[in-house]
């Protein structure tokens, strides 16, 4: 038997089958799409950052590139698909050559970099890979997220080396320690201050947070703060920031660190303190965004105090979020708080309680405000987005919002002035499935349904004042605001 002929025949048959498969694949509908559409589809195939390891041999990019030659050229020829670099201690075997191949495909584009430490393993175990990543690409880092699962109160040793490299293009930095950082952690504080101030000239936004959410970048990008401080320190620092643009008052536990890098401290500040104390004593004329949360162990802000703060500061808010349901039901809320902001407000968010009584009260307040056309008082002229944060499954609110939108749309078509153009409304809810009736006819008019929300109600991303829609968690962020 001629084994050489058999082997040759087998190879020829295999080659013929491969050619036949490629021809069949090339005739598939997806391959008739333009390259730019194909790239968008590939982009949607990318998983959340937590599962998008740059050094994994099963990374979806390599899988897509192995399908056919056209897909291979598309994936390797599109640098934007390779700009998110995630290194996790769960990656198993660490391959520096795999990392270099990944970075090579990103060309010279700016990078989003995330280093993720798990409970089982430390980033110290990935030290060679991190060193290679820093030395080969730090000049191109635009966003850097560091998730440290450090149980010790001591500064992790690898941070000393990591937070010393020059990052001239870095615009955003997020540090998320799982466990609380103690007052005595001065090493970490000084290390961050020195690195952010001396090595990151382009830094615009930073965050230190205990919050670990499944955001598009793993880290809580809703916290656009650069300073984390105690309540007593909050007031003194805030009084030194007359040009403050954004202020968020939450009831989360405070991390007693004071990282205050120059250049961005007056742009966005995150105040972990009492909402009532802030609006009662501060004067912030440049403020453009205000977010208030309920205070469970203290006194909440009421309409009179909030109105007095706005009059005293004379600030023209572009966005206001009130997650204290009682204040929006006060009789003078529209006249004293919302109407003075009617010429500047573009986004308004509020918390809707689960009870039907509270739902109807919220609906009546909003409907009155959004459809108010009296010539004797201010009217809302620029509102672009309304966000409803539903405390729990509440089907009643959806029907009421639908009716409110119908009324707004009808009026906007018949009136030239005096009525806002409601561009988008996003609905968040905490639990349960969404069953909506009456929305289908209005989806194209700017309504967007989001749900179910995977996190607690007190979760809302920013900044969004310059957007025409409220941004939302998970992958929808990238679709709307990338």
mmCIF file of C-alpha atoms in Angstrom, residues 275-276 299-308 326-328 330 333:
data_model
loop_
_atom_site.group_PDB
_atom_site.id
_atom_site.type_symbol
_atom_site.label_atom_id
_atom_site.label_comp_id
_atom_site.label_asym_id
_atom_site.label_seq_id
_atom_site.Cartn_x
_atom_site.Cartn_y
_atom_site.Cartn_z
ATOM 1 C CA UNK A 275 -26.738 66.513 53.154
ATOM 2 C CA UNK A 276 -28.485 68.832 55.575
ATOM 3 C CA UNK A 299 -31.989 65.399 59.718
ATOM 4 C CA UNK A 300 -32.868 65.418 56.026
ATOM 5 C CA UNK A 301 -32.999 68.494 53.857
ATOM 6 C CA UNK A 302 -36.414 70.064 53.349
ATOM 7 C CA UNK A 303 -37.689 72.337 50.581
ATOM 8 C CA UNK A 304 -37.048 75.599 52.448
ATOM 9 C CA UNK A 305 -33.410 74.738 53.183
ATOM 10 C CA UNK A 306 -32.713 73.566 49.652
ATOM 11 C CA UNK A 307 -34.337 76.678 48.194
ATOM 12 C CA UNK A 308 -32.311 78.888 50.551
ATOM 13 C CA UNK A 326 -40.471 63.097 50.852
ATOM 14 C CA UNK A 327 -38.990 66.384 49.661
ATOM 15 C CA UNK A 328 -40.451 66.175 46.145
ATOM 16 C CA UNK A 330 -43.746 69.113 49.564
ATOM 17 C CA UNK A 333 -41.024 72.124 45.865
#
